[in-house]
Amino acid sequence: MGLNKRLSFLAFGFILYRLFTFSHAYAQTNEMDTVAVYGAKNTLQVQSPVPVQILTSQELQGLNSLSLADATRFLSGVQLKDYGGVGGLKTINVRSMGANHTQVFLDGIAIGNMQNGQVDLGKFSLENIEEISLYSGDRQRLLQPAKSFASASYMYLQSKTPKFQEGKPVNLSFGFKSGSFALINPSLLFEKKINNHLNATVSTEYMQASGRYKFRLQDPNYDTTAVRENADIRAFRAESTLSGTWLSGDWRSHVYLYTSDRGLPEAIVANRLKPTEPDKGQRQKDRNIFLQSSYRKEFERYSFLANAKYANDYTHYLNPNIIRIEGPLANDFLQQEVFLSLANRYQVNTQWHLSLSTDWQWNKLDANLDDFAYPTRFTTLVSLTSLYEVNRFIVQSNLLATLVQDHAEYGPAGGRKRRLSPAISLSLQPFEYPDFRIRAFYKDIFRMPTFNDLYYTDVGNTLLKPEQVSQFNLGATYIKSLPGKIRQVSVQTDAYYHTISDKIIATPANNQFRWIMYNLDRVKTKGVEALAKVVYQASEKFNATASLRYNLEEALNITDEQTDHQAINRGEQVPYIPKHSGSLTLQMYYRRFRLNYSFLYTGERYSQAANRSENYLQPWYTHDMSIGKEDLAFVKKIKLNLMLEINNFFNQPYEVVTNFPMPGRNFRLRVSLKY
Amino acid sequence: MRNIRRYLFFTLVSLGIFVACRKDTVPSTEETFHFSRGMYLLNEGNMSMNKASLDFYDFTTGIYERDVYKRANPSLVLGLGDVGNDLKLYGSKLYIVVNASNKIEVVDAYTAKRIKSIDLVNCRNIASANGKIYVSSYDAPVSLGVNSPNGKVVEIDTLSLNIEREVSVGRQPEGLAVSNDKLYVANSGGYNPNAYERTLSVIDLALFKEVKRIDVAINLHRVKAAEDGKIYVTSRGDYKANHASLFIIETDTDSLMRQLASPVSNFWLDDGKIYTYSTEWDSNGQKNTMLFNSFLLTDLTTGFPYIHDGTESRITMPYGIAVDPNTKRIYLADAKNYVSPGTLYEFDATGNLINSFETGDIPAHMCFLGLN
């Protein structure tokens, strides 16, 4: 550790010292609530039969995150693929199964991308998000679409539900973020209680950033800096929800619009630390629209939930360095989705619940690629679930039937696929003592090949089979609420084992200019996840929460020797999967001051399948902190929150994806006004 | 309060421990090689991995030296670069075309030390003649503007190492070779699979002007000149109905002479013989079918397998071929799955495996140093 770092630690310590010895007599506001919220969430996490990690909006406030993608870095077992900057593509890989095995849901309805199966989490703002939860295994809930049983892991996003105080039917909040990368990010949230049966919210946001940052390339033999180019973004989001009650049931409608125009930063390679003339950099424009509605009604023993969604996603890709006859390479992609779902729950007796969910989905992809297939896919999912719950024992079992039918306007189609997928999960309290629980689950699931896998011109392979995953998980949880200053201690640890077979990978076809998608690899993963949390309350004025997450994982390539396919790199760790990774976060409140600190660690990894020195990637770790003051009375009834974030404050040069250097120390100021 | 400070202290101390876990790396010292006889092998490295590397098989010691460019030039930022696309030994210099790094690296042929780096956007292949180096590029000549689909060939003087002239050719030019005082350039049109080019551009070297285009086949790729002056050119086909194939051009009349019956992906000419291999993706069988055959240039109808010990079954993705004109040993590079180190197989003239070496990623292009 260098002198600079030591000095920074001292400075940090000093700031802390000043903060906690500073004494003013402010009335306590909502610190107690915070503790209560943590407590309830922790209980949910430890009682779940499958591992779940929750980040509440309170916690998110303290995790220096500009987008949803940034926040997922704090979840255990998650590898965020981040190409750097504000605009770049950001996808997650949970327990090294690959981005396609995590389904993202917004308010219970899946966000799809049939083209490549990956959701770019960088597009999602945290402005309107109440809670993020990551489930490794099926969520213990009956009244949900069959799609909520159709993945290996799930990320549920819950948007903010308006809360109105007595006699104040309008809430308004305005936020503004600015800082490094020439970021300008204003947002507005308007909530109105129209009558007792109808609420409306409008949330809108604009973001622009140059994405320019200095990066440092360090090698034992050289050390140089350059500036990241073509990582700019301009994005606009507007969404509105209407919710209320109708015929004594709850309904909710959500309309969403997102547009963006961004540069796609390229790999930093020799002689191209900045784009060489006339290199102009690749661009991408997106326009996402969706409309979703749901209605839920509960009877004495029976309840149902109906969901419907239409999504229209347009992407324009431009590569000005590939000059075709008709001009620079420009591709347009239009994806459409219609989703309908009906979930039914029936209470057999006080201990036993059954549910039947049926989903029907239609997807279509149009693209202006040469010889494009114009595929359409019909998916039907039927899921039957049983939940049995007695005092000390919960068991949920599920059987999912999937029927997928593909059509292509030109050329062969992927055809029809039928599968039955079972899952079982249980949670058990072995002793009288209620603080300790054991949980386990088994799930057999698959992912369908995406439209790109099957139909991308010259690369796609319509003979692909689905990629199969078998997951096992065994865990133990402990939660203890205490009367003293340490209010709550919780620990969850899980050991997991899964195998992926028929993994869909790109393999060289008849020559180097042509790759083809192929079911080839097998991967065997063993891992341990641990999450410990302590909620500390020294006095009415001070409380703190500390969370420590750790993940140990071995994900080995176990592809067999086959005729015509040599087993290469068998027994070696899968690229970009660290053996060790973890994070530590500390969130502290003192009166209205907030101080947050987080540390992220990703251990050594390899950038390619061959685990050898030239592919070795150094561990990286960043220290982020933020300091702020909340609920400052600004003008009558208007409250001001201020927060200053410092990210990577030791200015460590690092790369998440090889040759995509990440920013060094950077700053962000968040201001929000609430009425 | 005292308690909190103590907790914070412990936290900070434990963080300090966390911070100390990066491996220390020591600077490597510049190595001084004295190569005299052997073979250079250029590994392409997968795109955007920045892993192009140069190996040298030293025939005097029998040692296969990996990554000699990096070892001879350790302080050059990011090394050789991204996608080593071609190399040429000419005089006392070795020229390396690094495609995605937009440059031609010129190194001393005996020490692998850098002499100069010449910028050329999207450079592809290389040929040499009369004290000049010719390099094809997908990038348009300045006069045509950056939005022209046409590519170009530049002429580099081997003494000044500057680009002196350039000429516009077809779209996405690939291989090139000199014969009969003319330069033959394969136009691929690869950016438009719906409208591939199908011609070979003929450049008059004195005028440095395109004088003719010979219609051959779609998507032309590799070009080599035989000792008798004929030009051998491959077509990649369209991966569908049109297969990879080899064509022979007569340079007196600049006309297409004939097509080889058997499919060819890559080849090497030596001593009246052509050594070929081909790989074709078989979508029914979901595998690559490979052929390894040599032909007499005087016959070209009967293929003779040049591997006789069954080694071909170990090869996943043949990616480069060379034959030592002195010893007639055959060198075959296997790129495997493109994202792992490859293998170089060395066969004797009778087709039996003598040696195999682990190379860098995607071993592809070879040339011999110290020929008599």
XYZ file of C-alpha atoms in Angstrom, chain B residues 31-168:
138
model
C 16.086 -9.573 -25.007
C 18.662 -9.476 -27.759
C 18.177 -12.208 -30.314
C 20.623 -13.197 -33.057
C 18.476 -15.252 -35.361
C 20.059 -16.607 -38.505
C 18.020 -19.497 -39.797
C 14.500 -20.501 -38.983
C 10.873 -19.691 -39.431
C 8.761 -16.785 -38.218
C 5.165 -17.527 -37.330
C 2.631 -14.760 -36.846
C -0.272 -15.502 -34.495
C -3.288 -13.393 -35.352
C -4.937 -13.296 -31.933
C -8.686 -12.933 -31.723
C -10.098 -9.537 -32.614
C -10.109 -6.894 -29.860
C -8.019 -9.129 -27.597
C -4.838 -7.309 -28.707
C -3.031 -10.638 -28.790
C -1.149 -10.711 -32.067
C 2.219 -12.313 -31.370
C 5.308 -13.337 -33.245
C 7.072 -16.690 -32.678
C 10.376 -17.857 -34.106
C 11.341 -21.473 -34.688
C 15.102 -21.406 -34.549
C 16.436 -24.110 -36.921
C 19.988 -23.761 -35.596
C 19.021 -24.664 -32.019
C 15.716 -26.469 -32.615
C 14.106 -24.183 -30.031
C 10.649 -22.777 -30.630
C 10.757 -19.246 -29.213
C 7.351 -17.795 -28.332
C 6.412 -14.147 -28.385
C 9.731 -12.786 -29.636
C 8.353 -9.371 -30.610
C 7.222 -8.667 -27.075
C 10.470 -10.014 -25.656
C 12.615 -7.884 -27.960
C 10.448 -4.773 -27.530
C 8.969 -5.013 -24.040
C 8.388 -1.316 -23.504
C 6.189 -0.706 -26.536
C 2.708 0.139 -25.298
C 0.304 -2.788 -25.866
C 2.854 -4.711 -27.913
C 2.376 -5.986 -31.431
C -1.330 -5.249 -31.401
C -4.659 -6.564 -32.571
C -4.971 -9.198 -35.330
C -1.695 -9.999 -37.070
C -2.979 -10.439 -40.586
C 0.109 -11.065 -42.717
C 3.888 -10.974 -42.695
C 6.685 -10.748 -45.234
C 10.415 -11.117 -44.983
C 12.170 -8.883 -47.478
C 15.832 -8.000 -47.365
C 16.942 -7.723 -43.773
C 13.527 -6.635 -42.537
C 10.371 -8.362 -41.480
C 7.101 -6.556 -42.220
C 4.077 -7.420 -40.090
C 0.606 -6.249 -41.079
C -1.479 -5.702 -37.944
C -5.024 -5.255 -39.161
C -7.085 -3.890 -36.277
C -4.127 -1.888 -34.977
C -4.034 -0.077 -38.314
C -0.280 -0.438 -38.739
C 2.594 -2.197 -40.422
C 5.352 -3.064 -38.008
C 8.826 -3.136 -39.512
C 11.321 -5.134 -37.453
C 14.887 -6.269 -37.932
C 14.709 -9.793 -39.342
C 17.602 -11.033 -37.164
C 16.767 -9.433 -33.810
C 12.983 -8.802 -34.010
C 13.650 -5.261 -32.773
C 11.290 -2.605 -34.024
C 12.610 -0.301 -36.727
C 9.456 1.581 -37.516
C 5.690 1.424 -37.348
C 3.797 2.656 -40.402
C 0.143 3.672 -39.983
C -2.313 2.225 -42.469
C -6.008 1.933 -41.650
C -7.529 -1.534 -42.076
C -4.421 -2.997 -43.710
C -4.710 -6.586 -44.896
C -1.983 -8.337 -46.891
C 1.522 -7.781 -48.152
C 3.764 -8.435 -51.174
C 7.204 -7.221 -52.211
C 9.232 -6.510 -55.346
C 12.084 -4.300 -56.550
C 12.816 -2.630 -53.225
C 9.167 -1.883 -52.554
C 6.520 -3.291 -50.264
C 2.873 -3.421 -51.316
C 0.091 -3.574 -48.786
C -3.645 -3.858 -49.440
C -6.128 -1.943 -47.326
C -9.901 -1.799 -47.086
C -9.581 1.938 -46.608
C -10.220 4.143 -49.612
C -7.500 6.303 -51.185
C -7.578 9.878 -49.922
C -8.802 11.084 -53.310
C -11.918 8.898 -53.069
C -12.859 10.064 -49.594
C -13.604 8.034 -46.505
C -17.031 6.948 -47.667
C -15.862 5.114 -50.759
C -16.408 1.374 -50.656
C -13.273 0.854 -52.764
C -10.037 -0.217 -51.156
C -6.462 0.517 -52.111
C -2.925 -0.749 -52.335
C -0.043 1.337 -51.031
C 3.587 1.209 -52.075
C 6.177 1.554 -49.333
C 9.822 2.190 -50.084
C 11.997 -0.220 -48.108
C 14.675 2.385 -47.458
C 12.616 5.404 -46.455
C 9.832 3.191 -45.012
C 7.288 5.745 -46.119
C 4.150 5.273 -48.158
C 5.035 6.714 -51.552
C 2.178 5.878 -53.885
C -1.289 4.430 -53.626
C -3.774 3.042 -56.091
C -7.480 2.388 -55.883
